[in-house]
GROMACS .gro file of N, CA, C and O in nm:
model
  496
    1GLN      N    1   0.265 -10.506  -7.255
    1GLN     CA    2   0.293 -10.547  -7.118
    1GLN      C    3   0.380 -10.442  -7.051
    1GLN      O    4   0.468 -10.384  -7.114
    2VAL      N    5   0.356 -10.422  -6.924
    2VAL     CA    6   0.440 -10.333  -6.845
    2VAL      C    7   0.455 -10.394  -6.706
    2VAL      O    8   0.362 -10.453  -6.652
    3GLN      N    9   0.574 -10.385  -6.653
    3GLN     CA   10   0.602 -10.434  -6.518
    3GLN      C   11   0.625 -10.314  -6.427
    3GLN      O   12   0.691 -10.218  -6.466
    4LEU      N   13   0.572 -10.321  -6.307
    4LEU     CA   14   0.576 -10.209  -6.214
    4LEU      C   15   0.642 -10.251  -6.082
    4LEU      O   16   0.606 -10.356  -6.027
    5VAL      N   17   0.735 -10.169  -6.034
    5VAL     CA   18   0.804 -10.198  -5.908
    5VAL      C   19   0.801 -10.073  -5.821
    5VAL      O   20   0.859  -9.970  -5.858
    6GLU      N   21   0.734 -10.085  -5.705
    6GLU     CA   22   0.725  -9.972  -5.614
    6GLU      C   23   0.841  -9.972  -5.515
    6GLU      O   24   0.898 -10.076  -5.483
    7SER      N   25   0.870  -9.852  -5.464
    7SER     CA   26   0.969  -9.837  -5.357
    7SER      C   27   0.935  -9.710  -5.280
    7SER      O   28   0.855  -9.628  -5.325
    8GLY      N   29   0.998  -9.697  -5.162
    8GLY     CA   30   0.983  -9.575  -5.085
    8GLY      C   31   0.891  -9.583  -4.965
    8GLY      O   32   0.878  -9.486  -4.890
    9GLY      N   33   0.828  -9.699  -4.946
    9GLY     CA   34   0.742  -9.711  -4.829
    9GLY      C   35   0.824  -9.719  -4.701
    9GLY      O   36   0.947  -9.725  -4.704
   10GLY      N   37   0.755  -9.717  -4.586
   10GLY     CA   38   0.825  -9.727  -4.459
   10GLY      C   39   0.737  -9.683  -4.344
   10GLY      O   40   0.616  -9.669  -4.357
   11LEU      N   41   0.802  -9.662  -4.230
   11LEU     CA   42   0.735  -9.619  -4.107
   11LEU      C   43   0.765  -9.472  -4.084
   11LEU      O   44   0.882  -9.430  -4.089
   12VAL      N   45   0.660  -9.394  -4.059
   12VAL     CA   46   0.677  -9.252  -4.036
   12VAL      C   47   0.578  -9.207  -3.930
   12VAL      O   48   0.471  -9.267  -3.914
   13GLN      N   49   0.612  -9.104  -3.856
   13GLN     CA   50   0.522  -9.049  -3.756
   13GLN      C   51   0.416  -8.962  -3.824
   13GLN      O   52   0.437  -8.907  -3.932
   14ALA      N   53   0.303  -8.949  -3.757
   14ALA     CA   54   0.196  -8.863  -3.807
   14ALA      C   55   0.251  -8.722  -3.831
   14ALA      O   56   0.329  -8.669  -3.750
   15GLY      N   57   0.211  -8.664  -3.943
   15GLY     CA   58   0.261  -8.533  -3.982
   15GLY      C   59   0.384  -8.537  -4.070
   15GLY      O   60   0.423  -8.434  -4.127
   16GLY      N   61   0.443  -8.655  -4.082
   16GLY     CA   62   0.563  -8.670  -4.163
   16GLY      C   63   0.533  -8.688  -4.311
   16GLY      O   64   0.417  -8.680  -4.354
   17SER      N   65   0.639  -8.715  -4.387
   17SER     CA   66   0.628  -8.727  -4.532
   17SER      C   67   0.700  -8.851  -4.582
   17SER      O   68   0.796  -8.898  -4.520
   18LEU      N   69   0.650  -8.902  -4.693
   18LEU     CA   70   0.716  -9.009  -4.767
   18LEU      C   71   0.697  -8.983  -4.915
   18LEU      O   72   0.596  -8.922  -4.955
   19ARG      N   73   0.790  -9.034  -4.994
   19ARG     CA   74   0.777  -9.026  -5.139
   19ARG      C   75   0.786  -9.166  -5.197
   19ARG      O   76   0.890  -9.232  -5.184
   20LEU      N   77   0.678  -9.211  -5.257
   20LEU     CA   78   0.676  -9.340  -5.323
   20LEU      C   79   0.719  -9.323  -5.468
   20LEU      O   80   0.684  -9.224  -5.533
   21SER      N   81   0.791  -9.422  -5.517
   21SER     CA   82   0.831  -9.425  -5.657
   21SER      C   83   0.782  -9.556  -5.719
   21SER      O   84   0.772  -9.658  -5.650
   22CYS      N   85   0.755  -9.552  -5.847
   22CYS     CA   86   0.715  -9.671  -5.920
   22CYS      C   87   0.790  -9.671  -6.053
   22CYS      O   88   0.765  -9.585  -6.138
   23ALA      N   89   0.880  -9.765  -6.067
   23ALA     CA   90   0.958  -9.778  -6.190
   23ALA      C   91   0.889  -9.878  -6.283
   23ALA      O   92   0.855  -9.990  -6.241
   24ALA      N   93   0.871  -9.838  -6.407
   24ALA     CA   94   0.803  -9.922  -6.505
   24ALA      C   95   0.902  -9.972  -6.608
   24ALA      O   96   0.994  -9.901  -6.648
   25SER      N   97   0.881 -10.093  -6.651
   25SER     CA   98   0.962 -10.149  -6.760
   25SER      C   99   0.868 -10.219  -6.857
   25SER      O  100   0.756 -10.255  -6.822
   26GLY      N  101   0.915 -10.239  -6.976
   26GLY     CA  102   0.832 -10.302  -7.078
   26GLY      C  103   0.799 -10.204  -7.189
   26GLY      O  104   0.882 -10.123  -7.226
   27ARG      N  105   0.676 -10.210  -7.237
   27ARG     CA  106   0.638 -10.125  -7.349
   27ARG      C  107   0.629  -9.979  -7.307
   27ARG      O  108   0.626  -9.947  -7.191
   28SER      N  109   0.619  -9.890  -7.403
   28SER     CA  110   0.630  -9.747  -7.386
   28SER      C  111   0.552  -9.694  -7.266
   28SER      O  112   0.429  -9.699  -7.261
   29PHE      N  113   0.625  -9.643  -7.169
   29PHE     CA  114   0.565  -9.591  -7.045
   29PHE      C  115   0.467  -9.480  -7.075
   29PHE      O  116   0.361  -9.471  -7.012
   30SER      N  117   0.499  -9.394  -7.169
   30SER     CA  118   0.415  -9.278  -7.197
   30SER      C  119   0.281  -9.316  -7.260
   30SER      O  120   0.195  -9.230  -7.277
   31SER      N  121   0.262  -9.441  -7.294
   31SER     CA  122   0.134  -9.486  -7.348
   31SER      C  123   0.031  -9.514  -7.239
   31SER      O  124  -0.087  -9.534  -7.269
   32TYR      N  125   0.075  -9.516  -7.114
   32TYR     CA  126  -0.010  -9.558  -7.004
   32TYR      C  127  -0.046  -9.443  -6.911
   32TYR      O  128   0.041  -9.364  -6.873
   33ALA      N  129  -0.172  -9.439  -6.874
   33ALA     CA  130  -0.211  -9.360  -6.758
   33ALA      C  131  -0.167  -9.438  -6.635
   33ALA      O  132  -0.168  -9.562  -6.635
   34MET      N  133  -0.129  -9.367  -6.530
   34MET     CA  134  -0.075  -9.431  -6.411
   34MET      C  135  -0.154  -9.389  -6.287
   34MET      O  136  -0.221  -9.286  -6.286
   35GLY      N  137  -0.144  -9.470  -6.184
   35GLY     CA  138  -0.216  -9.435  -6.062
   35GLY      C  139  -0.162  -9.507  -5.941
   35GLY      O  140  -0.068  -9.588  -5.951
   36TRP      N  141  -0.223  -9.476  -5.828
   36TRP     CA  142  -0.192  -9.541  -5.701
   36TRP      C  143  -0.322  -9.580  -5.633
   36TRP      O  144  -0.418  -9.502  -5.627
   37PHE      N  145  -0.324  -9.702  -5.582
   37PHE     CA  146  -0.431  -9.750  -5.496
   37PHE      C  147  -0.369  -9.790  -5.363
   37PHE      O  148  -0.247  -9.805  -5.353
   38ARG      N  149  -0.453  -9.811  -5.264
   38ARG     CA  150  -0.404  -9.861  -5.136
   38ARG      C  151  -0.505  -9.958  -5.078
   38ARG      O  152  -0.624  -9.954  -5.111
   39ARG      N  153  -0.454 -10.045  -4.991
   39ARG     CA  154  -0.541 -10.138  -4.920
   39ARG      C  155  -0.497 -10.143  -4.775
   39ARG      O  156  -0.384 -10.184  -4.745
   40ALA      N  157  -0.586 -10.102  -4.688
   40ALA     CA  158  -0.563 -10.111  -4.544
   40ALA      C  159  -0.612 -10.248  -4.494
   40ALA      O  160  -0.698 -10.309  -4.558
   41PRO      N  161  -0.560 -10.295  -4.382
   41PRO     CA  162  -0.602 -10.426  -4.330
   41PRO      C  163  -0.754 -10.436  -4.313
   41PRO      O  164  -0.815 -10.347  -4.253
   42GLY      N  165  -0.812 -10.540  -4.369
   42GLY     CA  166  -0.955 -10.563  -4.354
   42GLY      C  167  -1.043 -10.475  -4.440
   42GLY      O  168  -1.166 -10.478  -4.426
   43LYS      N  169  -0.982 -10.398  -4.531
   43LYS     CA  170  -1.061 -10.308  -4.615
   43LYS      C  171  -1.042 -10.339  -4.763
   43LYS      O  172  -0.948 -10.409  -4.801
   44GLU      N  173  -1.129 -10.281  -4.844
   44GLU     CA  174  -1.119 -10.298  -4.988
   44GLU      C  175  -1.010 -10.207  -5.045
   44GLU      O  176  -0.966 -10.112  -4.980
   45ARG      N  177  -0.970 -10.237  -5.167
   45ARG     CA  178  -0.877 -10.148  -5.237
   45ARG      C  179  -0.941 -10.011  -5.255
   45ARG      O  180  -1.060 -10.000  -5.285
   46GLU      N  181  -0.860  -9.908  -5.239
   46GLU     CA  182  -0.910  -9.771  -5.243
   46GLU      C  183  -0.825  -9.688  -5.339
   46GLU      O  184  -0.702  -9.688  -5.331
   47PHE      N  185  -0.893  -9.618  -5.430
   47PHE     CA  186  -0.824  -9.528  -5.521
   47PHE      C  187  -0.759  -9.415  -5.442
   47PHE      O  188  -0.820  -9.359  -5.349
   48VAL      N  189  -0.636  -9.380  -5.480
   48VAL     CA  190  -0.565  -9.270  -5.415
   48VAL      C  191  -0.542  -9.154  -5.513
   48VAL      O  192  -0.576  -9.040  -5.484
   49ALA      N  193  -0.482  -9.185  -5.628
   49ALA     CA  194  -0.449  -9.079  -5.724
   49ALA      C  195  -0.425  -9.140  -5.861
   49ALA      O  196  -0.390  -9.258  -5.872
   50ALA      N  197  -0.445  -9.058  -5.964
   50ALA     CA  198  -0.418  -9.101  -6.101
   50ALA      C  199  -0.365  -8.984  -6.181
   50ALA      O  200  -0.392  -8.867  -6.148
   51ILE      N  201  -0.290  -9.015  -6.286
   51ILE     CA  202  -0.232  -8.913  -6.370
   51ILE      C  203  -0.238  -8.958  -6.516
   51ILE      O  204  -0.218  -9.075  -6.546
   52SER      N  205  -0.268  -8.864  -6.605
   52SER     CA  206  -0.281  -8.896  -6.746
   52SER      C  207  -0.145  -8.924  -6.808
   52SER      O  208  -0.040  -8.903  -6.747
   53ARG      N  209  -0.147  -8.967  -6.932
   53ARG     CA  210  -0.023  -9.010  -6.999
   53ARG      C  211   0.081  -8.900  -7.006
   53ARG      O  212   0.201  -8.926  -6.988
   54ASN      N  213   0.040  -8.777  -7.029
   54ASN     CA  214   0.137  -8.668  -7.041
   54ASN      C  215   0.147  -8.586  -6.913
   54ASN      O  216   0.218  -8.484  -6.909
   55GLY      N  217   0.076  -8.629  -6.808
   55GLY     CA  218   0.082  -8.558  -6.680
   55GLY      C  219  -0.007  -8.435  -6.673
   55GLY      O  220  -0.007  -8.366  -6.572
   56GLY      N  221  -0.084  -8.410  -6.777
   56GLY     CA  222  -0.164  -8.288  -6.780
   56GLY      C  223  -0.289  -8.292  -6.695
   56GLY      O  224  -0.347  -8.187  -6.664
   57ALA      N  225  -0.332  -8.411  -6.657
   57ALA     CA  226  -0.452  -8.425  -6.574
   57ALA      C  227  -0.420  -8.516  -6.455
   57ALA      O  228  -0.357  -8.620  -6.471
   58THR      N  229  -0.464  -8.475  -6.338
   58THR     CA  230  -0.446  -8.555  -6.217
   58THR      C  231  -0.578  -8.563  -6.141
   58THR      O  232  -0.662  -8.472  -6.149
   59TYR      N  233  -0.594  -8.670  -6.066
   59TYR     CA  234  -0.717  -8.695  -5.990
   59TYR      C  235  -0.678  -8.752  -5.854
   59TYR      O  236  -0.581  -8.828  -5.844
   60TYR      N  237  -0.756  -8.716  -5.752
   60TYR     CA  238  -0.721  -8.757  -5.616
   60TYR      C  239  -0.844  -8.800  -5.538
   60TYR      O  240  -0.956  -8.750  -5.559
   61LEU      N  241  -0.822  -8.889  -5.444
   61LEU     CA  242  -0.919  -8.920  -5.340
   61LEU      C  243  -0.938  -8.793  -5.257
   61LEU      O  244  -0.840  -8.723  -5.228
   62ASP      N  245  -1.062  -8.765  -5.220
   62ASP     CA  246  -1.088  -8.639  -5.149
   62ASP      C  247  -1.004  -8.625  -5.023
   62ASP      O  248  -0.954  -8.516  -4.993
   63SER      N  249  -0.984  -8.733  -4.950
   63SER     CA  250  -0.916  -8.722  -4.822
   63SER      C  251  -0.766  -8.698  -4.835
   63SER      O  252  -0.700  -8.668  -4.734
   64VAL      N  253  -0.711  -8.710  -4.955
   64VAL     CA  254  -0.567  -8.685  -4.973
   64VAL      C  255  -0.540  -8.557  -5.050
   64VAL      O  256  -0.424  -8.516  -5.064
   65LYS      N  257  -0.643  -8.492  -5.101
   65LYS     CA  258  -0.625  -8.366  -5.174
   65LYS      C  259  -0.556  -8.264  -5.085
   65LYS      O  260  -0.592  -8.245  -4.969
   66GLY      N  261  -0.455  -8.197  -5.142
   66GLY     CA  262  -0.380  -8.099  -5.067
   66GLY      C  263  -0.267  -8.157  -4.985
   66GLY      O  264  -0.183  -8.082  -4.934
   67ARG      N  265  -0.264  -8.290  -4.970
   67ARG     CA  266  -0.156  -8.356  -4.895
   67ARG      C  267  -0.069  -8.442  -4.985
   67ARG      O  268   0.052  -8.452  -4.963
   68PHE      N  269  -0.129  -8.508  -5.082
   68PHE     CA  270  -0.057  -8.598  -5.173
   68PHE      C  271  -0.046  -8.533  -5.311
   68PHE      O  272  -0.138  -8.463  -5.355
   69THR      N  273   0.064  -8.562  -5.379
   69THR     CA  274   0.083  -8.514  -5.516
   69THR      C  275   0.136  -8.628  -5.603
   69THR      O  276   0.240  -8.687  -5.570
   70ILE      N  277   0.066  -8.656  -5.712
   70ILE     CA  278   0.113  -8.756  -5.807
   70ILE      C  279   0.183  -8.683  -5.922
   70ILE      O  280   0.139  -8.577  -5.967
   71SER      N  281   0.294  -8.742  -5.968
   71SER     CA  282   0.367  -8.685  -6.080
   71SER      C  283   0.434  -8.799  -6.156
   71SER      O  284   0.440  -8.912  -6.108
   72ARG      N  285   0.482  -8.767  -6.274
   72ARG     CA  286   0.550  -8.869  -6.354
   72ARG      C  287   0.663  -8.807  -6.433
   72ARG      O  288   0.661  -8.688  -6.467
   73ASP      N  289   0.762  -8.890  -6.462
   73ASP     CA  290   0.875  -8.852  -6.545
   73ASP      C  291   0.883  -8.956  -6.656
   73ASP      O  292   0.934  -9.066  -6.635
   74ASN      N  293   0.831  -8.922  -6.772
   74ASN     CA  294   0.826  -9.019  -6.881
   74ASN      C  295   0.965  -9.057  -6.931
   74ASN      O  296   0.986  -9.168  -6.981
   75ALA      N  297   1.060  -8.968  -6.919
   75ALA     CA  298   1.198  -8.998  -6.962
   75ALA      C  299   1.259  -9.106  -6.873
   75ALA      O  300   1.346  -9.182  -6.918
   76LYS      N  301   1.216  -9.112  -6.747
   76LYS     CA  302   1.268  -9.211  -6.652
   76LYS      C  303   1.171  -9.328  -6.633
   76LYS      O  304   1.198  -9.416  -6.550
   77SER      N  305   1.057  -9.325  -6.701
   77SER     CA  306   0.956  -9.431  -6.686
   77SER      C  307   0.920  -9.452  -6.540
   77SER      O  308   0.912  -9.566  -6.491
   78THR      N  309   0.897  -9.344  -6.471
   78THR     CA  310   0.871  -9.349  -6.328
   78THR      C  311   0.754  -9.258  -6.291
   78THR      O  312   0.741  -9.148  -6.345
   79VAL      N  313   0.672  -9.306  -6.199
   79VAL     CA  314   0.564  -9.226  -6.142
   79VAL      C  315   0.590  -9.214  -5.992
   79VAL      O  316   0.644  -9.307  -5.930
   80TYR      N  317   0.552  -9.101  -5.936
   80TYR     CA  318   0.580  -9.071  -5.796
   80TYR      C  319   0.449  -9.038  -5.722
   80TYR      O  320   0.353  -8.992  -5.781
   81LEU      N  321   0.453  -9.060  -5.592
   81LEU     CA  322   0.346  -9.014  -5.505
   81LEU      C  323   0.413  -8.948  -5.385
   81LEU      O  324   0.468  -9.017  -5.298
   82GLN      N  325   0.409  -8.816  -5.382
   82GLN     CA  326   0.461  -8.740  -5.267
   82GLN      C  327   0.350  -8.731  -5.164
   82GLN      O  328   0.242  -8.678  -5.194
   83MET      N  329   0.377  -8.780  -5.045
   83MET     CA  330   0.276  -8.783  -4.939
   83MET      C  331   0.323  -8.698  -4.822
   83MET      O  332   0.425  -8.729  -4.759
   84ASN      N  333   0.252  -8.591  -4.795
   84ASN     CA  334   0.283  -8.501  -4.685
   84ASN      C  335   0.172  -8.505  -4.580
   84ASN      O  336   0.062  -8.551  -4.608
   85SER      N  337   0.201  -8.453  -4.463
   85SER     CA  338   0.103  -8.446  -4.355
   85SER      C  339   0.033  -8.580  -4.336
   85SER      O  340  -0.090  -8.589  -4.327
   86LEU      N  341   0.112  -8.685  -4.328
   86LEU     CA  342   0.056  -8.820  -4.319
   86LEU      C  343  -0.020  -8.840  -4.189
   86LEU      O  344   0.016  -8.785  -4.084
   87ARG      N  345  -0.124  -8.921  -4.199
   87ARG     CA  346  -0.211  -8.951  -4.086
   87ARG      C  347  -0.212  -9.102  -4.061
   87ARG      O  348  -0.189  -9.179  -4.154
   88PRO      N  349  -0.244  -9.145  -3.941
   88PRO     CA  350  -0.251  -9.290  -3.915
   88PRO      C  351  -0.347  -9.361  -4.011
   88PRO      O  352  -0.321  -9.477  -4.049
   89GLU      N  353  -0.453  -9.296  -4.053
   89GLU     CA  354  -0.549  -9.359  -4.144
   89GLU      C  355  -0.495  -9.375  -4.286
   89GLU      O  356  -0.559  -9.439  -4.370
   90ASP      N  357  -0.376  -9.321  -4.314
   90ASP     CA  358  -0.311  -9.345  -4.444
   90ASP      C  359  -0.234  -9.477  -4.444
   90ASP      O  360  -0.182  -9.517  -4.549
   91THR      N  361  -0.225  -9.542  -4.330
   91THR     CA  362  -0.154  -9.670  -4.322
   91THR      C  363  -0.219  -9.774  -4.412
   91THR      O  364  -0.340  -9.798  -4.404
   92ALA      N  365  -0.138  -9.832  -4.501
   92ALA     CA  366  -0.189  -9.929  -4.599
   92ALA      C  367  -0.072  -9.979  -4.682
   92ALA      O  368   0.038  -9.925  -4.677
   93VAL      N  369  -0.102 -10.082  -4.761
   93VAL     CA  370  -0.011 -10.120  -4.869
   93VAL      C  371  -0.051 -10.036  -4.990
   93VAL      O  372  -0.169 -10.033  -5.028
   94TYR      N  373   0.047  -9.971  -5.050
   94TYR     CA  374   0.022  -9.885  -5.165
   94TYR      C  375   0.068  -9.955  -5.293
   94TYR      O  376   0.181 -10.005  -5.298
   95TYR      N  377  -0.020  -9.954  -5.392
   95TYR     CA  378   0.005 -10.022  -5.518
   95TYR      C  379   0.011  -9.922  -5.633
   95TYR      O  380  -0.076  -9.835  -5.645
   96CYS      N  381   0.111  -9.939  -5.717
   96CYS     CA  382   0.121  -9.864  -5.842
   96CYS      C  383   0.043  -9.939  -5.948
   96CYS      O  384   0.049 -10.063  -5.954
   97VAL      N  385  -0.030  -9.865  -6.031
   97VAL     CA  386  -0.114  -9.928  -6.134
   97VAL      C  387  -0.097  -9.856  -6.267
   97VAL      O  388  -0.058  -9.739  -6.271
   98ALA      N  389  -0.131  -9.927  -6.374
   98ALA     CA  390  -0.121  -9.871  -6.508
   98ALA      C  391  -0.236  -9.921  -6.595
   98ALA      O  392  -0.287 -10.032  -6.575
   99ARG      N  393  -0.277  -9.838  -6.690
   99ARG     CA  394  -0.384  -9.875  -6.782
   99ARG      C  395  -0.380  -9.782  -6.902
   99ARG      O  396  -0.314  -9.678  -6.899
  100MET      N  397  -0.455  -9.820  -7.004
  100MET     CA  398  -0.476  -9.733  -7.119
  100MET      C  399  -0.602  -9.651  -7.091
  100MET      O  400  -0.704  -9.707  -7.056
  101GLY      N  401  -0.595  -9.520  -7.107
  101GLY     CA  402  -0.712  -9.437  -7.083
  101GLY      C  403  -0.733  -9.412  -6.934
  101GLY      O  404  -0.666  -9.470  -6.849
  102LEU      N  405  -0.829  -9.323  -6.903
  102LEU     CA  406  -0.854  -9.288  -6.763
  102LEU      C  407  -1.002  -9.276  -6.730
  102LEU      O  408  -1.036  -9.218  -6.627
  103SER      N  409  -1.090  -9.329  -6.812
  103SER     CA  410  -1.231  -9.325  -6.775
  103SER      C  411  -1.252  -9.410  -6.650
  103SER      O  412  -1.187  -9.512  -6.631
  104ASN      N  413  -1.347  -9.365  -6.565
  104ASN     CA  414  -1.374  -9.439  -6.440
  104ASN      C  415  -1.244  -9.473  -6.367
  104ASN      O  416  -1.219  -9.587  -6.330
  105TYR      N  417  -1.163  -9.372  -6.344
  105TYR     CA  418  -1.028  -9.392  -6.294
  105TYR      C  419  -1.023  -9.449  -6.153
  105TYR      O  420  -0.921  -9.498  -6.110
  106ALA      N  421  -1.132  -9.437  -6.076
  106ALA     CA  422  -1.130  -9.484  -5.937
  106ALA      C  423  -1.166  -9.632  -5.923
  106ALA      O  424  -1.169  -9.683  -5.811
  107VAL      N  425  -1.196  -9.699  -6.031
  107VAL     CA  426  -1.237  -9.839  -6.026
  107VAL      C  427  -1.114  -9.929  -6.043
  107VAL      O  428  -1.051  -9.929  -6.148
  108PRO      N  429  -1.078 -10.007  -5.943
  108PRO     CA  430  -0.954 -10.085  -5.951
  108PRO      C  431  -0.952 -10.187  -6.063
  108PRO      O  432  -0.847 -10.210  -6.123
  109ASP      N  433  -1.066 -10.246  -6.095
  109ASP     CA  434  -1.069 -10.348  -6.199
  109ASP      C  435  -1.042 -10.291  -6.338
  109ASP      O  436  -1.021 -10.367  -6.433
  110ASN      N  437  -1.041 -10.159  -6.352
  110ASN     CA  438  -1.012 -10.096  -6.481
  110ASN      C  439  -0.862 -10.087  -6.508
  110ASN      O  440  -0.821 -10.046  -6.616
  111TYR      N  441  -0.780 -10.127  -6.411
  111TYR     CA  442  -0.636 -10.121  -6.426
  111TYR      C  443  -0.582 -10.262  -6.452
  111TYR      O  444  -0.604 -10.352  -6.371
  112GLY      N  445  -0.512 -10.276  -6.563
  112GLY     CA  446  -0.465 -10.409  -6.602
  112GLY      C  447  -0.332 -10.448  -6.544
  112GLY      O  448  -0.296 -10.566  -6.543
  113TYR      N  449  -0.258 -10.351  -6.492
  113TYR     CA  450  -0.123 -10.378  -6.442
  113TYR      C  451  -0.108 -10.324  -6.300
  113TYR      O  452  -0.143 -10.209  -6.273
  114TRP      N  453  -0.053 -10.410  -6.214
  114TRP     CA  454  -0.035 -10.377  -6.073
  114TRP      C  455   0.106 -10.414  -6.030
  114TRP      O  456   0.159 -10.518  -6.072
  115GLY      N  457   0.163 -10.330  -5.944
  115GLY     CA  458   0.288 -10.366  -5.880
  115GLY      C  459   0.265 -10.456  -5.761
  115GLY      O  460   0.150 -10.493  -5.731
  116GLN      N  461   0.373 -10.491  -5.692
  116GLN     CA  462   0.363 -10.584  -5.580
  116GLN      C  463   0.322 -10.515  -5.450
  116GLN      O  464   0.284 -10.581  -5.354
  117GLY      N  465   0.330 -10.383  -5.448
  117GLY     CA  466   0.289 -10.306  -5.332
  117GLY      C  467   0.405 -10.271  -5.239
  117GLY      O  468   0.505 -10.341  -5.233
  118THR      N  469   0.389 -10.161  -5.168
  118THR     CA  470   0.487 -10.117  -5.069
  118THR      C  471   0.411 -10.071  -4.945
  118THR      O  472   0.310 -10.000  -4.955
  119GLN      N  473   0.459 -10.113  -4.829
  119GLN     CA  474   0.389 -10.084  -4.703
  119GLN      C  475   0.420  -9.942  -4.655
  119GLN      O  476   0.537  -9.903  -4.647
  120VAL      N  477   0.317  -9.870  -4.620
  120VAL     CA  478   0.329  -9.739  -4.555
  120VAL      C  479   0.260  -9.748  -4.420
  120VAL      O  480   0.141  -9.784  -4.412
  121THR      N  481   0.333  -9.719  -4.314
  121THR     CA  482   0.278  -9.723  -4.180
  121THR      C  483   0.300  -9.587  -4.114
  121THR      O  484   0.413  -9.539  -4.108
  122VAL      N  485   0.191  -9.528  -4.067
  122VAL     CA  486   0.196  -9.397  -4.003
  122VAL      C  487   0.159  -9.415  -3.856
  122VAL      O  488   0.047  -9.457  -3.825
  123SER      N  489   0.252  -9.384  -3.768
  123SER     CA  490   0.227  -9.400  -3.625
  123SER      C  491   0.173  -9.270  -3.566
  123SER      O  492   0.208  -9.160  -3.611
  124SER      N  493   0.090  -9.285  -3.464
  124SER     CA  494   0.029  -9.166  -3.402
  124SER      C  495   0.114  -9.114  -3.288
  124SER      O  496   0.211  -9.174  -3.247
   0.00000   0.00000   0.00000
């Protein structure tokens, strides 16, 4: 079992930056691949980024490549999502997720652990 708590969301103008953090507690953090999903109003959950257990592999939604960076600190049991050049279409609730393995990483049902979410709002 692992518990996930996100922080760092908020309101930012287009072109600005935010850094989301996700603190994990429970069983060994380094055993889990981690990721971020988002859900905009009226839309389905959308994969944003994922990172392997040791941080050696990362994956991104095409529309965030070059703007967002996922990273992790296993000593602190924390995963981060640095979001730069934010756009109004990035507005959503962002969820931290965890799972064993990373096959089919963009499928939300493959993640067994979800945080409560943090709101990110980008104004134009």
